[in-house]
mmCIF file of C-alpha atoms in Angstrom:
data_model
loop_
_atom_site.group_PDB
_atom_site.id
_atom_site.type_symbol
_atom_site.label_atom_id
_atom_site.label_comp_id
_atom_site.label_asym_id
_atom_site.label_seq_id
_atom_site.Cartn_x
_atom_site.Cartn_y
_atom_site.Cartn_z
ATOM 1 C CA UNK T 1 114.529 134.733 84.916
ATOM 2 C CA UNK T 2 114.342 131.049 83.816
ATOM 3 C CA UNK T 3 117.128 129.572 81.426
ATOM 4 C CA UNK T 4 114.528 129.118 78.617
ATOM 5 C CA UNK T 5 113.980 132.977 78.901
ATOM 6 C CA UNK T 6 117.528 133.702 79.241
ATOM 7 C CA UNK T 7 118.056 131.923 75.630
ATOM 8 C CA UNK T 8 115.273 133.887 74.082
ATOM 9 C CA UNK T 9 116.465 137.104 75.179
ATOM 10 C CA UNK T 10 119.935 136.056 74.039
ATOM 11 C CA UNK T 11 118.700 135.483 70.473
ATOM 12 C CA UNK T 12 116.447 138.649 70.462
ATOM 13 C CA UNK T 13 119.479 140.807 71.516
ATOM 14 C CA UNK T 14 121.438 139.250 68.561
ATOM 15 C CA UNK T 15 118.595 140.133 66.313
ATOM 16 C CA UNK T 16 118.780 143.811 67.679
ATOM 17 C CA UNK T 17 122.721 143.757 67.245
ATOM 18 C CA UNK T 18 122.330 142.805 63.539
ATOM 19 C CA UNK T 19 119.626 145.456 63.006
ATOM 20 C CA UNK T 20 122.214 148.072 64.386
ATOM 21 C CA UNK T 21 124.644 147.164 61.584
ATOM 22 C CA UNK T 22 122.167 149.201 59.459
ATOM 23 C CA UNK T 23 122.438 152.262 61.485
ATOM 24 C CA UNK T 24 123.122 155.085 59.065
ATOM 25 C CA UNK T 25 121.787 153.425 55.837
ATOM 26 C CA UNK T 26 118.259 152.204 55.866
ATOM 27 C CA UNK T 27 116.195 155.364 55.839
ATOM 28 C CA UNK T 28 113.534 155.583 55.100
ATOM 29 C CA UNK T 29 113.031 151.846 56.288
ATOM 30 C CA UNK T 30 113.281 150.889 59.857
ATOM 31 C CA UNK T 31 116.682 149.014 61.284
ATOM 32 C CA UNK T 32 115.885 145.100 61.477
ATOM 33 C CA UNK T 33 117.883 142.088 62.199
ATOM 34 C CA UNK T 34 116.586 138.486 62.108
ATOM 35 C CA UNK T 35 117.880 135.420 63.709
ATOM 36 C CA UNK T 36 116.760 131.710 62.595
ATOM 37 C CA UNK T 37 117.210 128.642 64.853
ATOM 38 C CA UNK T 38 116.468 124.954 63.671
ATOM 39 C CA UNK T 39 113.836 122.680 65.668
ATOM 40 C CA UNK T 40 116.473 121.703 67.910
ATOM 41 C CA UNK T 41 117.448 125.227 68.744
ATOM 42 C CA UNK T 42 120.794 125.593 66.874
ATOM 43 C CA UNK T 43 121.650 128.896 64.743
ATOM 44 C CA UNK T 44 120.968 128.050 61.363
ATOM 45 C CA UNK T 45 121.069 131.692 59.915
ATOM 46 C CA UNK T 46 120.888 135.385 60.597
ATOM 47 C CA UNK T 47 120.514 138.677 58.553
ATOM 48 C CA UNK T 48 119.569 142.304 58.404
ATOM 49 C CA UNK T 49 118.366 145.095 56.444
ATOM 50 C CA UNK T 50 121.319 147.204 55.146
ATOM 51 C CA UNK T 51 119.616 149.491 52.888
ATOM 52 C CA UNK T 52 116.304 150.602 51.109
ATOM 53 C CA UNK T 53 115.565 148.427 47.969
ATOM 54 C CA UNK T 54 117.873 145.599 49.219
ATOM 55 C CA UNK T 55 116.454 142.468 50.791
ATOM 56 C CA UNK T 56 114.871 142.746 54.240
ATOM 57 C CA UNK T 57 116.247 141.172 57.284
ATOM 58 C CA UNK T 58 114.140 138.319 57.183
ATOM 59 C CA UNK T 59 114.783 137.880 53.426
ATOM 60 C CA UNK T 60 118.447 137.855 53.998
ATOM 61 C CA UNK T 61 118.262 135.318 56.974
ATOM 62 C CA UNK T 62 116.357 132.896 54.711
ATOM 63 C CA UNK T 63 118.782 133.619 51.947
ATOM 64 C CA UNK T 64 121.500 132.531 54.122
ATOM 65 C CA UNK T 65 119.867 129.258 55.480
ATOM 66 C CA UNK T 66 122.383 126.488 56.124
ATOM 67 C CA UNK T 67 119.724 124.045 56.667
ATOM 68 C CA UNK T 68 115.835 123.524 56.505
ATOM 69 C CA UNK T 69 114.062 125.968 58.809
ATOM 70 C CA UNK T 70 110.762 123.714 59.319
ATOM 71 C CA UNK T 71 109.847 123.349 62.889
ATOM 72 C CA UNK T 72 112.295 126.197 63.686
ATOM 73 C CA UNK T 73 112.124 129.559 65.414
ATOM 74 C CA UNK T 74 112.674 133.059 64.195
ATOM 75 C CA UNK T 75 113.569 136.313 66.262
ATOM 76 C CA UNK T 76 113.027 139.593 64.730
ATOM 77 C CA UNK T 77 113.061 143.038 66.344
ATOM 78 C CA UNK T 78 110.131 144.520 64.263
ATOM 79 C CA UNK T 79 107.182 142.826 62.883
ATOM 80 C CA UNK T 80 107.640 141.351 59.451
ATOM 81 C CA UNK T 81 105.887 143.359 56.667
ATOM 82 C CA UNK T 82 102.892 142.116 54.692
ATOM 83 C CA UNK T 83 103.085 144.751 51.861
ATOM 84 C CA UNK T 84 104.598 144.663 48.448
ATOM 85 C CA UNK T 85 107.231 147.615 48.396
ATOM 86 C CA UNK T 86 110.560 147.524 46.872
ATOM 87 C CA UNK T 87 110.859 143.994 47.982
ATOM 88 C CA UNK T 88 108.262 141.299 48.414
ATOM 89 C CA UNK T 89 106.432 140.887 51.869
ATOM 90 C CA UNK T 90 108.487 139.068 54.471
ATOM 91 C CA UNK T 91 105.133 137.346 56.126
ATOM 92 C CA UNK T 92 104.910 135.116 52.997
ATOM 93 C CA UNK T 93 108.641 133.933 53.423
ATOM 94 C CA UNK T 94 108.098 133.170 57.116
ATOM 95 C CA UNK T 95 104.882 131.476 56.521
ATOM 96 C CA UNK T 96 106.242 129.119 53.405
ATOM 97 C CA UNK T 97 109.281 128.442 55.452
ATOM 98 C CA UNK T 98 107.497 126.088 58.040
ATOM 99 C CA UNK T 99 108.745 127.915 60.854
ATOM 100 C CA UNK T 100 106.848 126.800 64.326
ATOM 101 C CA UNK T 101 107.555 129.974 66.429
ATOM 102 C CA UNK T 102 108.288 133.880 65.717
ATOM 103 C CA UNK T 103 109.349 136.024 68.472
ATOM 104 C CA UNK T 104 108.816 139.690 67.530
ATOM 105 C CA UNK T 105 109.901 142.485 69.767
ATOM 106 C CA UNK T 106 107.640 145.506 68.720
ATOM 107 C CA UNK T 107 104.737 145.854 66.248
ATOM 108 C CA UNK T 108 105.644 148.023 63.109
ATOM 109 C CA UNK T 109 104.125 151.327 63.401
ATOM 110 C CA UNK T 110 103.573 151.561 59.702
ATOM 111 C CA UNK T 111 99.743 151.764 59.099
ATOM 112 C CA UNK T 112 100.322 149.203 56.235
ATOM 113 C CA UNK T 113 101.797 146.791 58.450
ATOM 114 C CA UNK T 114 100.963 147.330 61.993
ATOM 115 C CA UNK T 115 99.300 144.341 63.611
ATOM 116 C CA UNK T 116 98.722 142.809 60.179
ATOM 117 C CA UNK T 117 101.649 140.940 59.804
ATOM 118 C CA UNK T 118 101.379 139.334 63.223
ATOM 119 C CA UNK T 119 97.767 138.515 62.583
ATOM 120 C CA UNK T 120 98.763 136.748 59.141
ATOM 121 C CA UNK T 121 101.402 134.724 61.046
ATOM 122 C CA UNK T 122 98.948 133.581 63.749
ATOM 123 C CA UNK T 123 96.109 132.663 61.016
ATOM 124 C CA UNK T 124 99.049 130.343 59.344
ATOM 125 C CA UNK T 125 99.292 128.475 62.730
ATOM 126 C CA UNK T 126 102.634 130.209 63.804
ATOM 127 C CA UNK T 127 103.156 130.720 67.409
ATOM 128 C CA UNK T 128 103.763 134.494 67.895
ATOM 129 C CA UNK T 129 105.456 136.041 70.879
ATOM 130 C CA UNK T 130 105.466 139.719 71.096
ATOM 131 C CA UNK T 131 107.248 142.061 73.473
ATOM 132 C CA UNK T 132 110.583 140.465 74.138
ATOM 133 C CA UNK T 133 113.405 143.300 74.655
ATOM 134 C CA UNK T 134 110.815 146.067 73.714
ATOM 135 C CA UNK T 135 112.644 148.783 75.210
ATOM 136 C CA UNK T 136 115.850 148.142 73.395
ATOM 137 C CA UNK T 137 113.880 147.734 70.041
ATOM 138 C CA UNK T 138 111.750 150.953 70.397
ATOM 139 C CA UNK T 139 115.049 152.732 71.297
ATOM 140 C CA UNK T 140 116.794 151.520 68.335
ATOM 141 C CA UNK T 141 113.924 152.557 65.826
ATOM 142 C CA UNK T 142 112.603 155.694 67.736
ATOM 143 C CA UNK T 143 113.213 157.833 64.820
ATOM 144 C CA UNK T 144 111.304 155.551 62.332
ATOM 145 C CA UNK T 145 108.596 155.051 64.766
ATOM 146 C CA UNK T 146 108.280 158.716 65.540
ATOM 147 C CA UNK T 147 107.933 159.608 61.652
ATOM 148 C CA UNK T 148 105.446 157.104 61.109
ATOM 149 C CA UNK T 149 103.079 158.193 64.221
ATOM 150 C CA UNK T 150 103.394 161.936 64.123
ATOM 151 C CA UNK T 151 104.393 162.282 60.462
ATOM 152 C CA UNK T 152 107.282 164.576 61.418
ATOM 153 C CA UNK T 153 110.808 163.683 61.374
ATOM 154 C CA UNK T 154 112.708 163.117 64.609
ATOM 155 C CA UNK T 155 114.542 166.292 65.694
ATOM 156 C CA UNK T 156 118.028 166.627 67.389
ATOM 157 C CA UNK T 157 119.143 170.300 68.219
ATOM 158 C CA UNK T 158 122.817 170.702 68.430
ATOM 159 C CA UNK T 159 124.731 173.833 69.703
ATOM 160 C CA UNK T 160 128.235 174.502 70.961
ATOM 161 C CA UNK T 161 128.647 177.203 73.599
ATOM 162 C CA UNK T 162 131.208 178.660 76.364
ATOM 163 C CA UNK T 163 130.950 177.787 79.983
ATOM 164 C CA UNK T 164 129.055 180.851 80.294
ATOM 165 C CA UNK T 165 126.414 179.792 77.847
ATOM 166 C CA UNK T 166 127.471 181.840 74.778
ATOM 167 C CA UNK T 167 127.556 180.647 71.130
ATOM 168 C CA UNK T 168 129.532 183.723 69.649
ATOM 169 C CA UNK T 169 130.387 187.033 70.575
ATOM 170 C CA UNK T 170 128.154 189.901 69.969
ATOM 171 C CA UNK T 171 129.792 190.660 66.466
ATOM 172 C CA UNK T 172 128.830 187.121 65.626
ATOM 173 C CA UNK T 173 132.174 185.770 65.782
ATOM 174 C CA UNK T 174 132.215 181.936 67.011
ATOM 175 C CA UNK T 175 135.286 180.293 65.373
ATOM 176 C CA UNK T 176 136.330 178.316 67.374
ATOM 177 C CA UNK T 177 134.444 177.937 70.667
ATOM 178 C CA UNK T 178 135.173 174.181 70.774
ATOM 179 C CA UNK T 179 138.215 172.216 70.040
ATOM 180 C CA UNK T 180 139.234 170.190 67.185
ATOM 181 C CA UNK T 181 138.217 167.008 68.509
ATOM 182 C CA UNK T 182 134.654 168.116 69.214
ATOM 183 C CA UNK T 183 134.362 169.367 65.889
ATOM 184 C CA UNK T 184 135.415 166.409 64.186
ATOM 185 C CA UNK T 185 133.036 164.375 66.565
ATOM 186 C CA UNK T 186 130.090 166.634 65.024
ATOM 187 C CA UNK T 187 131.027 165.640 61.543
ATOM 188 C CA UNK T 188 130.840 161.825 62.528
ATOM 189 C CA UNK T 189 127.580 162.774 64.383
ATOM 190 C CA UNK T 190 125.972 164.109 61.196
ATOM 191 C CA UNK T 191 126.371 160.572 59.652
ATOM 192 C CA UNK T 192 123.484 159.428 61.907
ATOM 193 C CA UNK T 193 120.933 162.011 60.298
ATOM 194 C CA UNK T 194 118.917 162.085 57.093
ATOM 195 C CA UNK T 195 119.158 166.173 56.711
ATOM 196 C CA UNK T 196 120.831 168.968 58.501
ATOM 197 C CA UNK T 197 118.786 172.168 59.109
ATOM 198 C CA UNK T 198 120.003 175.610 59.461
ATOM 199 C CA UNK T 199 118.318 179.028 58.815
ATOM 200 C CA UNK T 200 119.202 181.887 56.511
ATOM 201 C CA UNK T 201 120.909 183.869 59.442
ATOM 202 C CA UNK T 202 123.318 180.994 59.909
ATOM 203 C CA UNK T 203 123.925 180.621 56.203
ATOM 204 C CA UNK T 204 125.100 184.163 55.940
ATOM 205 C CA UNK T 205 127.002 184.410 58.974
ATOM 206 C CA UNK T 206 128.825 181.266 59.079
ATOM 207 C CA UNK T 207 128.635 179.904 55.397
ATOM 208 C CA UNK T 208 128.889 176.377 56.578
ATOM 209 C CA UNK T 209 129.694 173.078 54.583
ATOM 210 C CA UNK T 210 127.228 171.074 56.380
ATOM 211 C CA UNK T 211 128.653 167.712 55.539
ATOM 212 C CA UNK T 212 130.099 164.666 57.580
ATOM 213 C CA UNK T 213 133.517 165.217 55.892
ATOM 214 C CA UNK T 214 133.222 161.791 54.376
ATOM 215 C CA UNK T 215 131.740 159.865 57.124
ATOM 216 C CA UNK T 216 128.603 158.915 54.949
ATOM 217 C CA UNK T 217 128.011 158.750 51.450
ATOM 218 C CA UNK T 218 125.773 159.829 50.245
ATOM 219 C CA UNK T 219 126.021 162.933 52.462
ATOM 220 C CA UNK T 220 122.858 164.021 54.511
ATOM 221 C CA UNK T 221 120.405 166.478 52.573
ATOM 222 C CA UNK T 222 121.291 170.051 53.553
ATOM 223 C CA UNK T 223 118.259 172.311 54.368
ATOM 224 C CA UNK T 224 118.164 176.113 54.498
ATOM 225 C CA UNK T 225 115.107 177.740 55.763
ATOM 226 C CA UNK T 226 114.510 181.388 55.062
ATOM 227 C CA UNK T 227 111.840 183.740 55.611
ATOM 228 C CA UNK T 228 113.223 186.485 53.100
ATOM 229 C CA UNK T 229 114.898 184.485 50.401
ATOM 230 C CA UNK T 230 117.801 187.071 50.880
ATOM 231 C CA UNK T 231 120.554 184.418 50.410
ATOM 232 C CA UNK T 232 124.054 185.058 49.378
ATOM 233 C CA UNK T 233 124.633 184.230 45.642
ATOM 234 C CA UNK T 234 127.895 182.350 46.559
ATOM 235 C CA UNK T 235 127.836 179.766 49.645
ATOM 236 C CA UNK T 236 129.300 176.276 50.294
ATOM 237 C CA UNK T 237 125.899 174.693 50.240
ATOM 238 C CA UNK T 238 125.292 175.769 46.696
ATOM 239 C CA UNK T 239 127.926 173.042 45.584
ATOM 240 C CA UNK T 240 125.652 170.149 44.935
ATOM 241 C CA UNK T 241 128.540 168.001 44.041
ATOM 242 C CA UNK T 242 129.388 167.528 47.750
ATOM 243 C CA UNK T 243 125.908 167.157 48.921
ATOM 244 C CA UNK T 244 122.310 167.769 47.989
ATOM 245 C CA UNK T 245 120.667 171.008 49.261
ATOM 246 C CA UNK T 246 117.024 172.056 49.666
ATOM 247 C CA UNK T 247 115.882 175.634 50.319
ATOM 248 C CA UNK T 248 112.671 176.114 52.215
ATOM 249 C CA UNK T 249 111.047 179.458 52.125
ATOM 250 C CA UNK T 250 108.229 181.140 54.038
ATOM 251 C CA UNK T 251 106.003 182.509 50.839
ATOM 252 C CA UNK T 252 104.328 184.969 53.307
ATOM 253 C CA UNK T 253 107.290 187.061 53.710
ATOM 254 C CA UNK T 254 109.966 186.048 51.051
ATOM 255 C CA UNK T 255 110.991 188.403 48.049
ATOM 256 C CA UNK T 256 110.594 185.679 45.452
ATOM 257 C CA UNK T 257 112.759 187.765 42.938
ATOM 258 C CA UNK T 258 115.731 186.391 44.923
ATOM 259 C CA UNK T 259 115.016 182.790 43.719
ATOM 260 C CA UNK T 260 117.296 183.779 40.793
ATOM 261 C CA UNK T 261 120.243 183.715 43.165
ATOM 262 C CA UNK T 262 119.817 180.100 43.964
ATOM 263 C CA UNK T 263 121.649 177.501 41.538
ATOM 264 C CA UNK T 264 119.574 175.147 39.556
ATOM 265 C CA UNK T 265 120.996 172.044 41.322
ATOM 266 C CA UNK T 266 119.336 173.350 44.536
ATOM 267 C CA UNK T 267 115.856 172.037 45.095
ATOM 268 C CA UNK T 268 113.402 174.505 46.413
ATOM 269 C CA UNK T 269 109.982 174.144 48.335
ATOM 270 C CA UNK T 270 107.782 176.812 49.498
ATOM 271 C CA UNK T 271 105.587 176.903 52.648
ATOM 272 C CA UNK T 272 102.860 179.185 53.920
ATOM 273 C CA UNK T 273 104.208 180.462 57.283
ATOM 274 C CA UNK T 274 107.481 180.028 59.374
ATOM 275 C CA UNK T 275 106.310 177.288 61.436
ATOM 276 C CA UNK T 276 108.953 174.869 61.912
ATOM 277 C CA UNK T 277 106.514 171.903 61.897
ATOM 278 C CA UNK T 278 106.001 172.641 57.851
ATOM 279 C CA UNK T 279 109.919 171.886 57.443
ATOM 280 C CA UNK T 280 109.776 168.736 59.673
ATOM 281 C CA UNK T 281 106.648 167.314 57.765
ATOM 282 C CA UNK T 282 108.284 168.150 54.321
ATOM 283 C CA UNK T 283 111.462 166.110 55.416
ATOM 284 C CA UNK T 284 109.355 163.326 56.845
ATOM 285 C CA UNK T 285 107.544 163.115 53.649
ATOM 286 C CA UNK T 286 110.824 162.772 51.882
ATOM 287 C CA UNK T 287 111.618 159.875 53.919
ATOM 288 C CA UNK T 288 113.642 161.496 56.533
ATOM 289 C CA UNK T 289 113.668 159.637 59.780
ATOM 290 C CA UNK T 290 116.137 161.628 61.620
ATOM 291 C CA UNK T 291 117.228 165.247 61.183
ATOM 292 C CA UNK T 292 119.754 167.479 63.027
ATOM 293 C CA UNK T 293 118.774 171.116 63.689
ATOM 294 C CA UNK T 294 122.089 173.136 63.749
ATOM 295 C CA UNK T 295 120.305 176.727 63.364
ATOM 296 C CA UNK T 296 120.426 179.957 65.448
ATOM 297 C CA UNK T 297 118.574 180.788 68.520
ATOM 298 C CA UNK T 298 115.252 181.992 66.627
ATOM 299 C CA UNK T 299 114.698 178.894 64.714
ATOM 300 C CA UNK T 300 115.963 176.692 67.581
ATOM 301 C CA UNK T 301 113.503 178.130 69.940
ATOM 302 C CA UNK T 302 110.584 177.832 67.279
ATOM 303 C CA UNK T 303 111.370 174.141 66.699
ATOM 304 C CA UNK T 304 111.308 173.417 70.457
ATOM 305 C CA UNK T 305 108.102 175.165 70.927
ATOM 306 C CA UNK T 306 106.521 173.421 67.960
ATOM 307 C CA UNK T 307 107.677 170.126 69.235
ATOM 308 C CA UNK T 308 110.146 169.380 66.440
ATOM 309 C CA UNK T 309 112.981 168.740 68.903
ATOM 310 C CA UNK T 310 113.139 165.227 70.638
ATOM 311 C CA UNK T 311 116.766 165.321 71.683
ATOM 312 C CA UNK T 312 119.611 167.894 72.349
ATOM 313 C CA UNK T 313 123.375 167.598 71.797
ATOM 314 C CA UNK T 314 125.144 170.373 73.415
ATOM 315 C CA UNK T 315 128.990 171.028 73.415
ATOM 316 C CA UNK T 316 130.482 173.251 76.378
ATOM 317 C CA UNK T 317 133.875 174.553 75.990
ATOM 318 C CA UNK T 318 136.005 175.771 79.145
ATOM 319 C CA UNK T 319 135.898 179.403 77.826
ATOM 320 C CA UNK T 320 134.473 182.802 78.876
ATOM 321 C CA UNK T 321 132.866 184.706 76.212
ATOM 322 C CA UNK T 322 131.113 187.171 78.320
ATOM 323 C CA UNK T 323 129.061 190.297 77.345
ATOM 324 C CA UNK T 324 125.244 190.760 77.792
ATOM 325 C CA UNK T 325 124.971 191.126 74.135
ATOM 326 C CA UNK T 326 126.763 187.814 73.055
ATOM 327 C CA UNK T 327 124.628 185.350 71.538
ATOM 328 C CA UNK T 328 122.668 182.659 73.391
ATOM 329 C CA UNK T 329 121.921 179.264 71.835
ATOM 330 C CA UNK T 330 118.209 180.039 72.551
ATOM 331 C CA UNK T 331 115.934 183.108 72.525
ATOM 332 C CA UNK T 332 113.094 183.997 75.075
ATOM 333 C CA UNK T 333 110.497 181.535 75.917
ATOM 334 C CA UNK T 334 108.961 184.027 77.940
ATOM 335 C CA UNK T 335 108.905 181.866 81.291
ATOM 336 C CA UNK T 336 107.686 183.600 84.334
ATOM 337 C CA UNK T 337 107.804 181.084 86.860
ATOM 338 C CA UNK T 338 110.206 177.928 87.452
ATOM 339 C CA UNK T 339 107.527 175.480 87.070
ATOM 340 C CA UNK T 340 107.108 176.549 83.396
ATOM 341 C CA UNK T 341 110.777 175.743 82.552
ATOM 342 C CA UNK T 342 111.954 172.652 80.391
ATOM 343 C CA UNK T 343 113.095 169.945 82.187
ATOM 344 C CA UNK T 344 115.409 167.490 80.316
ATOM 345 C CA UNK T 345 115.917 163.722 80.915
ATOM 346 C CA UNK T 346 118.181 160.777 80.296
ATOM 347 C CA UNK T 347 121.050 163.120 80.257
ATOM 348 C CA UNK T 348 124.657 161.590 79.096
ATOM 349 C CA UNK T 349 127.777 163.421 79.459
ATOM 350 C CA UNK T 350 131.184 162.798 77.981
ATOM 351 C CA UNK T 351 134.615 164.453 78.052
ATOM 352 C CA UNK T 352 135.856 165.315 74.518
ATOM 353 C CA UNK T 353 139.524 166.502 75.397
ATOM 354 C CA UNK T 354 138.566 169.513 77.663
ATOM 355 C CA UNK T 355 135.038 170.145 76.068
ATOM 356 C CA UNK T 356 131.987 168.368 77.612
ATOM 357 C CA UNK T 357 129.366 166.746 75.476
ATOM 358 C CA UNK T 358 125.846 166.420 76.795
ATOM 359 C CA UNK T 359 123.093 164.455 75.272
ATOM 360 C CA UNK T 360 119.692 164.732 76.576
ATOM 361 C CA UNK T 361 116.012 163.945 75.959
ATOM 362 C CA UNK T 362 113.516 166.729 75.570
ATOM 363 C CA UNK T 363 109.698 166.068 76.802
ATOM 364 C CA UNK T 364 108.152 169.042 75.033
ATOM 365 C CA UNK T 365 105.544 170.560 77.294
ATOM 366 C CA UNK T 366 104.325 173.332 74.774
ATOM 367 C CA UNK T 367 102.226 170.940 72.440
ATOM 368 C CA UNK T 368 101.109 167.492 72.823
#
């Protein structure tokens, strides 16, 4: 790699780092960072998008300018927007600034922007270079990209189990399989998500709080999916002072007389079947980029089958629960041959005290 290319890569990686500073706060927007150099190649400004409704990265960078940007260069990890939203189009600011070159890592998947921002820059006589540090930029905004392309939220399935693959005893008792450190880590993990999903059985059995315990404010939306609506009248998730709660129910099977049990502060939506895709689409429409499924085996398996899960987080404790009737994390996929099984990729392993945490990507083969 030439010295010139090394310099370009350095500044784009700086833009990507700045973008990462908005890791848990930009939803439904993407994570974007911008760096501006003057015509001599010296850094004169930088910025990042922190929160929806606040200035975009390019706008912040222009607001922070130390000197005239005319003839200079901008590095930005995502194509500048060209539509009026809560903030003005960034492309207009770039063009009026007199910049000579713009390095863009990836196109914006949003149909209101995709390719149009680049086209306007080129038409204004600005040299546009696309594709620098593409892999890193795709990874940083994979959830935003997934939601825009598929109209579904990017899904991560999490469970904790014993070393013999059990998530609870046959009587449902599961407190606690993993250690204190792992459970605390789960709370911090939740801060990366816009919503946390459980099923009615998990609500009835565990009565979870489903919060980050203060790692994120506001807390992720708590989502309960139920086929029956037979939910307890008292529950931790009914306390909306801690976090917002949404109940989604299958209207084809639910007894709607049970709706009276649900407090008025809880939002309710109905769907026409128990297909998890409907849940994922509702949350995507609400602007949720990334959602965490903390549900039981039935809903978890259905979510994988319907391509609602893109990654897995598994905590494994050095304990043996035993018992043929103890609970498994997943139900039967009805595989009959080894070539049918699901293979995971990009696995990362870490030790949490004496527990093991495994993060993996899932390339779903049920539907494409």
